[in-house]
Amino acid sequence: MIPIAKPYLTEDEAKAAYDTVLSGWVTQGPKVQEFEEKFAAYTGAKYAVAVSSCTTALHLAMIVAGIGEGDEVICPSMSYIATANSIKYAGAIPVFAEVNAYYNLDIADVEKRITPRTKAILLVHQMGMPADIDAFKSLCTKHNLLLIEDAACAIGSSYKGKKIGVHSDLVCFSFHPRKVITTGDGGMITTSNEAFYNRMKILRQHGMSINDRERHLSSKVLFEEHVEVGYNYRMTDIQAAVGIKQLEKLDWLIEERRKIAGQYFTAFAGIEHFRLPVEQPGYFTSHQSFSVYLKPSSPVSRNELMQKLLDMGISSRRGIMLSHTEKAYTDLDYHVELPVSEDLNRNSIILPLYVPMPQESVSKVIAAILEIFKG
Ligand SMILES: *Cc1c(COP(=O)(O)O)cnc(C)c1O
């Protein structure tokens, strides 16, 4: 059976975790600091703050952005549900907007949903494909809103020649095993805003004014204060040690992913029933997932296609989920109509893509699809 995805973890990561366990420093300490410095340098952002997941990263971003009770934040419904949940954690209202044919927020639709209560736009780079950040930044400036980026899938992607993470002041990443690099679970926020940076470092560990490492390194007795109600959103040093190794391989992993995606593009270019992802000039995607949209002309439905592939030993997944149709969001007090998102959700499929994906598996996926759509 060909899986849909698989994390790339080797002896390197296992050794790094092993060494860290034996070092005596297991939770947030020197490895977390090293990972943060290397991650910030990789993206070009001034600072990076490591946390326990992208979900907790998004929650901290909401807090430092000043989002609270009664505020509205515009986000796509078509995203992993953590996107919308993070807005709820802050006591605010997620306002679901439409996406375009390529799974990212539709800016014209977003603008229509801005009200006097709107405080921010939560922009997702779906499946690693960068959204048009500059256009959204201009929209935010025009309406005095904050931009927060959900870059869970977009580690290593770039926009106009610069890595995702450097374009705005709250960019959140995920190290879940389904993403491009993993620490088991984990997240990171990049920022070049010093006030945001300092407050997020306090919030992630119980609102404590100094951390264990500072106390450990100090030659003077130091007493911490708890300056506000914080959280335990720490990343462990074991995770960070794995993350440092993963980061070293990130560019290579993306190149490998792009080679496989390249084979899919070439092989499927002639299938008129498919709409394939598009990488516009200036955009560079990590291909965290490879999604294909089946046009209405398709002789097989999306679900039939998934079954046929499964019968041939190939796993696939439905396209990205919708949040507004989940039970958790049935109590929204506004009417949500998102025909484009709903159509994409019903008619798109995610194909296997992971590193190292044996050439015979890539060829098998291609042959199966060409066979199903022949003639
Ligand atoms: C995976 C994902 C998340 C959640 O990431 P975690 O690290 O698992 O919390 C949030 N947003 C998007 C767009 C995702 O794909």
Short mmCIF file of C-alpha atoms and ligand atoms in Angstrom, two decimals:
data_model
loop_
_atom_site.label_atom_id
_atom_site.label_comp_id
_atom_site.label_asym_id
_atom_site.label_seq_id
_atom_site.Cartn_x
_atom_site.Cartn_y
_atom_site.Cartn_z
CA MET A 1 0.00 0.00 0.00
CA ILE A 2 1.37 3.42 -0.96
CA PRO A 3 0.79 5.82 1.98
CA ILE A 4 -0.39 9.39 1.57
CA ALA A 5 2.46 10.85 3.61
CA LYS A 6 5.33 9.82 5.84
CA PRO A 7 7.68 11.90 7.98
CA TYR A 8 11.36 11.82 7.03
CA LEU A 9 13.15 10.81 10.25
CA THR A 10 16.50 9.08 10.44
CA GLU A 11 19.24 7.99 12.85
CA ASP A 12 20.29 11.69 12.96
CA GLU A 13 17.08 12.75 14.66
CA ALA A 14 17.03 9.66 16.90
CA LYS A 15 20.62 10.37 18.00
CA ALA A 16 19.84 14.03 18.67
CA ALA A 17 16.87 13.05 20.86
CA TYR A 18 18.98 10.40 22.64
CA ASP A 19 21.79 12.84 23.38
CA THR A 20 19.34 15.41 24.67
CA VAL A 21 17.65 12.93 26.98
CA LEU A 22 21.03 12.11 28.49
CA SER A 23 22.11 15.76 28.69
CA GLY A 24 19.86 16.31 31.69
CA TRP A 25 18.12 19.27 30.07
CA VAL A 26 14.88 17.97 28.58
CA THR A 27 12.35 20.77 28.43
CA GLN A 28 12.76 24.31 27.04
CA GLY A 29 16.42 25.15 27.36
CA PRO A 30 19.55 25.48 25.20
CA LYS A 31 18.26 23.32 22.31
CA VAL A 32 15.07 25.35 22.05
CA GLN A 33 17.13 28.53 21.93
CA GLU A 34 19.41 27.09 19.24
CA PHE A 35 16.43 25.91 17.18
CA GLU A 36 14.81 29.34 17.45
CA GLU A 37 17.98 31.14 16.34
CA LYS A 38 18.45 28.81 13.38
CA PHE A 39 14.78 29.00 12.40
CA ALA A 40 14.80 32.80 12.53
CA ALA A 41 17.97 32.90 10.44
CA TYR A 42 16.46 30.48 7.92
CA THR A 43 13.34 32.60 7.39
CA GLY A 44 15.08 35.96 7.66
CA ALA A 45 12.84 37.08 10.53
CA LYS A 46 14.46 38.82 13.49
CA TYR A 47 13.01 36.45 16.11
CA ALA A 48 11.42 33.04 16.43
CA VAL A 49 9.50 31.65 19.41
CA ALA A 50 9.17 27.86 19.73
CA VAL A 51 5.94 26.48 21.16
CA SER A 52 4.11 23.18 21.51
CA SER A 53 2.16 23.30 18.21
CA CYS A 54 0.96 25.60 15.46
CA THR A 55 -2.38 25.74 17.25
CA THR A 56 -0.78 27.19 20.39
CA ALA A 57 1.35 29.46 18.17
CA LEU A 58 -1.84 30.84 16.63
CA HIS A 59 -3.39 31.32 20.07
CA LEU A 60 -0.40 33.36 21.27
CA ALA A 61 -0.48 35.36 18.03
CA MET A 62 -4.15 36.23 18.69
CA ILE A 63 -3.35 37.38 22.23
CA VAL A 64 -0.41 39.62 21.34
CA ALA A 65 -2.41 41.01 18.41
CA GLY A 66 -4.90 42.20 21.02
CA ILE A 67 -7.77 40.05 19.72
CA GLY A 68 -10.45 39.54 22.35
CA GLU A 69 -14.11 39.15 23.20
CA GLY A 70 -16.47 40.27 20.44
CA ASP A 71 -13.76 40.94 17.87
CA GLU A 72 -14.02 39.41 14.41
CA VAL A 73 -11.16 37.72 12.58
CA ILE A 74 -11.59 36.76 8.94
CA CYS A 75 -10.21 33.34 7.96
CA PRO A 76 -10.96 30.62 5.44
CA SER A 77 -13.42 27.88 6.37
CA MET A 78 -11.38 25.66 4.06
CA SER A 79 -8.50 24.92 6.42
CA TYR A 80 -7.62 22.55 9.17
CA ILE A 81 -10.06 23.38 11.99
CA ALA A 82 -7.24 24.65 14.27
CA THR A 83 -7.19 27.86 12.19
CA ALA A 84 -10.72 28.80 13.28
CA ASN A 85 -10.33 27.33 16.77
CA SER A 86 -7.44 29.67 17.57
CA ILE A 87 -9.76 32.64 17.02
CA LYS A 88 -12.32 31.08 19.37
CA TYR A 89 -9.66 30.59 22.08
CA ALA A 90 -9.19 34.36 22.13
CA GLY A 91 -12.93 34.82 22.64
CA ALA A 92 -13.30 36.25 19.16
CA ILE A 93 -15.55 35.31 16.23
CA PRO A 94 -14.13 33.55 13.18
CA VAL A 95 -15.72 35.05 10.07
CA PHE A 96 -15.39 32.51 7.30
CA ALA A 97 -14.48 33.83 3.88
CA GLU A 98 -14.30 32.22 0.47
CA VAL A 99 -11.20 30.83 -1.17
CA ASN A 100 -10.17 31.07 -4.82
CA ALA A 101 -9.72 28.14 -7.21
CA TYR A 102 -6.29 27.51 -5.69
CA TYR A 103 -7.41 27.06 -2.07
CA ASN A 104 -6.23 30.40 -0.66
CA LEU A 105 -8.38 33.29 0.61
CA ASP A 106 -10.25 35.24 -2.07
CA ILE A 107 -9.33 38.84 -1.34
CA ALA A 108 -12.47 40.39 -2.88
CA ASP A 109 -14.63 38.15 -0.72
CA VAL A 110 -12.56 38.96 2.36
CA GLU A 111 -13.00 42.70 1.82
CA LYS A 112 -16.78 42.28 1.62
CA ARG A 113 -16.79 40.66 5.06
CA ILE A 114 -14.92 43.45 6.86
CA THR A 115 -17.07 45.18 9.52
CA PRO A 116 -16.29 47.74 12.23
CA ARG A 117 -15.64 44.77 14.56
CA THR A 118 -13.01 43.16 12.31
CA LYS A 119 -9.58 43.21 13.95
CA ALA A 120 -7.45 40.88 11.85
CA ILE A 121 -7.15 38.63 8.85
CA LEU A 122 -5.80 35.13 9.42
CA LEU A 123 -4.18 34.22 6.12
CA VAL A 124 -3.49 30.54 5.44
CA HIS A 125 -0.86 29.39 2.93
CA GLN A 126 -2.80 26.27 2.06
CA MET A 127 -0.77 23.12 1.42
CA GLY A 128 2.36 25.29 1.35
CA MET A 129 1.19 27.46 -1.55
CA PRO A 130 1.82 31.09 -0.60
CA ALA A 131 -1.17 33.42 -0.62
CA ASP A 132 -0.69 36.91 -2.12
CA ILE A 133 0.74 38.41 1.07
CA ASP A 134 1.34 41.92 -0.31
CA ALA A 135 -2.26 42.24 -1.47
CA PHE A 136 -3.51 41.24 1.99
CA LYS A 137 -1.03 43.58 3.68
CA SER A 138 -2.43 46.48 1.61
CA LEU A 139 -5.97 45.48 2.50
CA CYS A 140 -5.02 45.39 6.19
CA THR A 141 -3.38 48.83 5.99
CA LYS A 142 -6.46 50.25 4.23
CA HIS A 143 -8.84 48.98 6.94
CA ASN A 144 -6.47 49.23 9.91
CA LEU A 145 -6.35 45.46 10.54
CA LEU A 146 -3.62 43.11 11.66
CA LEU A 147 -2.33 40.35 9.43
CA ILE A 148 -1.61 36.96 11.01
CA GLU A 149 -0.23 34.16 8.83
CA ASP A 150 -1.09 30.50 9.35
CA ALA A 151 1.97 29.02 7.68
CA ALA A 152 1.51 25.55 9.21
CA CYS A 153 2.24 23.94 5.84
CA ALA A 154 4.52 26.61 4.39
CA ILE A 155 7.90 26.08 6.07
CA GLY A 156 10.44 26.71 3.30
CA SER A 157 7.93 28.16 0.86
CA SER A 158 8.69 31.63 -0.43
CA TYR A 159 6.90 34.67 -1.80
CA LYS A 160 8.56 37.29 -4.03
CA GLY A 161 11.99 35.82 -3.34
CA LYS A 162 11.72 35.80 0.44
CA LYS A 163 10.95 32.92 2.75
CA ILE A 164 7.55 32.71 4.43
CA GLY A 165 8.10 34.02 7.95
CA VAL A 166 9.65 37.37 7.11
CA HIS A 167 6.75 39.22 5.44
CA SER A 168 4.65 40.08 8.48
CA ASP A 169 4.88 40.18 12.27
CA LEU A 170 3.01 37.03 13.33
CA VAL A 171 3.73 33.95 11.22
CA CYS A 172 2.86 30.56 12.70
CA PHE A 173 4.37 27.23 11.67
CA SER A 174 3.70 23.57 12.50
CA PHE A 175 6.03 20.62 13.07
CA HIS A 176 3.28 17.99 13.11
CA PRO A 177 4.39 14.80 11.28
CA ARG A 178 2.00 15.60 8.40
CA LYS A 179 3.95 18.80 7.62
CA VAL A 180 7.23 19.27 5.73
CA ILE A 181 9.48 18.85 8.79
CA THR A 182 8.53 17.47 12.18
CA THR A 183 9.45 17.46 15.85
CA GLY A 184 6.68 14.96 16.70
CA ASP A 185 4.49 17.89 17.58
CA GLY A 186 5.62 21.48 17.78
CA GLY A 187 5.22 24.98 16.46
CA MET A 188 7.06 28.25 15.87
CA ILE A 189 6.13 31.90 15.52
CA THR A 190 8.40 34.24 13.62
CA THR A 191 8.28 37.98 14.16
CA SER A 192 10.41 41.05 13.75
CA ASN A 193 8.38 42.94 16.36
CA GLU A 194 10.33 43.05 19.62
CA ALA A 195 7.30 43.72 21.83
CA PHE A 196 5.43 40.73 20.35
CA TYR A 197 8.55 38.60 20.79
CA ASN A 198 9.05 39.47 24.44
CA ARG A 199 5.39 38.98 25.34
CA MET A 200 5.10 35.63 23.55
CA LYS A 201 8.16 34.31 25.40
CA ILE A 202 6.46 35.19 28.70
CA LEU A 203 3.04 33.86 27.71
CA ARG A 204 4.34 30.46 26.60
CA GLN A 205 5.66 29.68 30.06
CA HIS A 206 3.05 30.60 32.61
CA GLY A 207 3.57 34.36 32.33
CA MET A 208 6.96 34.02 33.98
CA SER A 209 9.28 37.03 33.73
CA ILE A 210 12.52 35.02 33.51
CA ASN A 211 13.09 31.55 32.17
CA ASP A 212 14.93 28.57 33.66
CA ARG A 213 17.91 29.06 31.41
CA GLU A 214 18.46 32.66 32.50
CA ARG A 215 18.25 31.60 36.13
CA HIS A 216 20.60 28.69 35.51
CA LEU A 217 23.22 30.90 33.84
CA SER A 218 23.03 33.71 36.37
CA SER A 219 25.71 34.16 39.02
CA LYS A 220 23.20 36.09 41.12
CA VAL A 221 20.14 34.73 42.83
CA LEU A 222 17.18 35.52 40.60
CA PHE A 223 13.50 35.38 41.51
CA GLU A 224 10.87 35.14 38.83
CA GLU A 225 7.61 37.06 38.78
CA HIS A 226 4.40 36.05 37.05
CA VAL A 227 3.41 39.16 35.24
CA GLU A 228 0.19 37.92 33.59
CA VAL A 229 -1.84 34.74 33.27
CA GLY A 230 0.12 32.67 30.81
CA TYR A 231 0.08 29.13 29.47
CA ASN A 232 2.28 26.10 29.30
CA TYR A 233 2.95 26.10 25.57
CA ARG A 234 6.63 25.13 25.83
CA MET A 235 8.49 23.05 23.29
CA THR A 236 10.82 20.49 24.89
CA ASP A 237 14.57 20.40 24.25
CA ILE A 238 14.10 16.83 22.96
CA GLN A 239 11.75 18.14 20.26
CA ALA A 240 14.04 21.08 19.46
CA ALA A 241 17.06 18.76 19.05
CA VAL A 242 15.06 16.81 16.45
CA GLY A 243 13.93 20.06 14.85
CA ILE A 244 17.51 21.31 14.42
CA LYS A 245 18.34 18.16 12.42
CA GLN A 246 15.15 18.47 10.39
CA LEU A 247 15.88 22.12 9.59
CA GLU A 248 19.26 21.14 8.14
CA LYS A 249 17.41 18.90 5.66
CA LEU A 250 14.55 21.24 4.87
CA ASP A 251 15.78 22.62 1.53
CA TRP A 252 16.69 19.14 0.32
CA LEU A 253 13.32 17.74 1.44
CA ILE A 254 11.52 20.46 -0.49
CA GLU A 255 13.62 19.84 -3.60
CA GLU A 256 12.71 16.15 -3.41
CA ARG A 257 9.03 16.99 -2.95
CA ARG A 258 9.16 19.32 -5.93
CA LYS A 259 10.72 16.64 -8.13
CA ILE A 260 7.81 14.29 -7.37
CA ALA A 261 5.28 17.07 -7.89
CA GLY A 262 7.07 17.85 -11.16
CA GLN A 263 6.46 14.30 -12.35
CA TYR A 264 2.75 14.63 -11.47
CA PHE A 265 2.50 17.94 -13.35
CA THR A 266 4.08 16.49 -16.48
CA ALA A 267 2.08 13.27 -16.40
CA PHE A 268 -1.30 14.88 -15.72
CA ALA A 269 -0.97 17.95 -17.94
CA GLY A 270 -2.98 16.22 -20.67
CA ILE A 271 -5.91 15.22 -18.45
CA GLU A 272 -8.57 17.79 -19.35
CA HIS A 273 -10.74 16.82 -16.35
CA PHE A 274 -8.03 17.96 -13.89
CA ARG A 275 -7.23 21.38 -12.55
CA LEU A 276 -3.70 21.17 -11.17
CA PRO A 277 -2.09 23.54 -8.65
CA VAL A 278 -0.43 26.60 -10.17
CA GLU A 279 2.81 28.22 -9.07
CA GLN A 280 2.79 31.82 -10.30
CA PRO A 281 6.04 33.70 -10.99
CA GLY A 282 7.59 34.79 -7.68
CA TYR A 283 5.87 32.01 -5.76
CA PHE A 284 7.68 28.92 -4.49
CA THR A 285 5.75 26.15 -2.79
CA SER A 286 6.90 23.40 -0.44
CA HIS A 287 4.23 21.06 -1.90
CA GLN A 288 3.28 19.97 1.61
CA SER A 289 0.36 18.31 -0.16
CA PHE A 290 -0.43 17.77 -3.82
CA SER A 291 -4.10 18.36 -4.53
CA VAL A 292 -5.97 17.83 -7.78
CA TYR A 293 -9.41 19.30 -8.52
CA LEU A 294 -11.77 17.21 -10.63
CA LYS A 295 -13.71 19.39 -13.05
CA PRO A 296 -17.46 18.79 -13.56
CA SER A 297 -16.55 17.06 -16.85
CA SER A 298 -14.81 14.24 -15.00
CA PRO A 299 -16.26 10.81 -15.86
CA VAL A 300 -15.50 9.57 -12.32
CA SER A 301 -16.46 11.31 -9.11
CA ARG A 302 -13.87 12.17 -6.50
CA ASN A 303 -15.08 9.38 -4.19
CA GLU A 304 -15.05 6.85 -7.04
CA LEU A 305 -11.52 7.91 -7.88
CA MET A 306 -10.43 7.44 -4.26
CA GLN A 307 -11.97 3.93 -4.21
CA LYS A 308 -10.36 2.95 -7.51
CA LEU A 309 -6.96 4.09 -6.24
CA LEU A 310 -7.45 2.25 -2.96
CA ASP A 311 -8.32 -0.92 -4.92
CA MET A 312 -4.98 -0.50 -6.70
CA GLY A 313 -3.08 -0.14 -3.41
CA ILE A 314 -2.82 3.67 -3.40
CA SER A 315 -3.96 5.83 -0.46
CA SER A 316 -5.45 9.23 -1.12
CA ARG A 317 -7.32 11.80 0.97
CA ARG A 318 -10.21 14.18 0.43
CA GLY A 319 -9.28 17.77 -0.26
CA ILE A 320 -8.90 20.22 2.62
CA MET A 321 -11.71 20.17 5.18
CA LEU A 322 -14.33 22.85 5.72
CA SER A 323 -14.69 24.23 9.23
CA HIS A 324 -18.18 25.75 8.89
CA THR A 325 -19.83 22.38 8.21
CA GLU A 326 -18.38 20.77 11.34
CA LYS A 327 -20.56 20.30 14.41
CA ALA A 328 -18.21 22.56 16.40
CA TYR A 329 -19.27 25.50 14.22
CA THR A 330 -23.00 24.90 13.78
CA ASP A 331 -23.79 27.64 16.30
CA LEU A 332 -22.47 30.50 14.18
CA ASP A 333 -24.89 33.38 14.37
CA TYR A 334 -24.39 34.40 10.76
CA HIS A 335 -25.26 32.64 7.55
CA VAL A 336 -22.30 31.07 5.78
CA GLU A 337 -22.47 30.46 2.07
CA LEU A 338 -19.20 29.36 0.54
CA PRO A 339 -19.98 27.70 -2.80
CA VAL A 340 -16.39 27.72 -4.08
CA SER A 341 -15.00 26.18 -0.87
CA GLU A 342 -17.78 23.58 -0.82
CA ASP A 343 -17.18 22.65 -4.47
CA LEU A 344 -13.41 22.37 -3.91
CA ASN A 345 -13.99 20.26 -0.81
CA ARG A 346 -16.29 17.86 -2.68
CA ASN A 347 -14.20 17.52 -5.81
CA SER A 348 -10.55 17.60 -4.83
CA ILE A 349 -8.24 14.78 -3.90
CA ILE A 350 -4.81 14.69 -2.29
CA LEU A 351 -2.31 12.28 -3.81
CA PRO A 352 0.63 10.52 -2.10
CA LEU A 353 3.76 12.67 -1.76
CA TYR A 354 6.54 12.07 0.73
CA VAL A 355 10.30 11.71 0.94
CA PRO A 356 11.81 9.31 0.04
CA MET A 357 8.98 8.16 -2.23
CA PRO A 358 10.34 5.28 -4.29
CA GLN A 359 10.28 5.96 -8.03
CA GLU A 360 8.21 2.83 -8.54
CA SER A 361 5.54 4.25 -6.21
CA VAL A 362 5.48 7.57 -8.07
CA SER A 363 5.22 5.69 -11.35
CA LYS A 364 2.46 3.48 -9.95
CA VAL A 365 0.35 6.48 -8.91
CA ILE A 366 0.85 8.07 -12.33
CA ALA A 367 0.04 4.85 -14.22
CA ALA A 368 -3.09 4.27 -12.13
CA ILE A 369 -4.43 7.75 -12.81
CA LEU A 370 -3.62 7.66 -16.51
CA GLU A 371 -5.39 4.29 -16.72
CA ILE A 372 -8.51 5.61 -14.93
CA PHE A 373 -8.71 8.68 -17.19
CA LYS A 374 -7.61 7.12 -20.48
CA GLY A 375 -9.57 7.95 -23.63
C1 LIG B 1 -1.77 21.37 10.57
C2 LIG B 1 -2.38 22.70 10.57
C3 LIG B 1 -2.60 23.42 11.76
C4 LIG B 1 -2.36 22.82 13.12
O1 LIG B 1 -1.03 22.51 13.37
P1 LIG B 1 -0.62 21.77 14.75
O2 LIG B 1 0.86 21.93 14.82
O3 LIG B 1 -1.05 20.35 14.60
O4 LIG B 1 -1.34 22.46 15.85
C5 LIG B 1 -3.08 24.71 11.67
N1 LIG B 1 -3.36 25.28 10.49
C6 LIG B 1 -3.18 24.62 9.33
C7 LIG B 1 -3.46 25.32 8.03
C8 LIG B 1 -2.70 23.31 9.32
O5 LIG B 1 -2.54 22.67 8.16
#
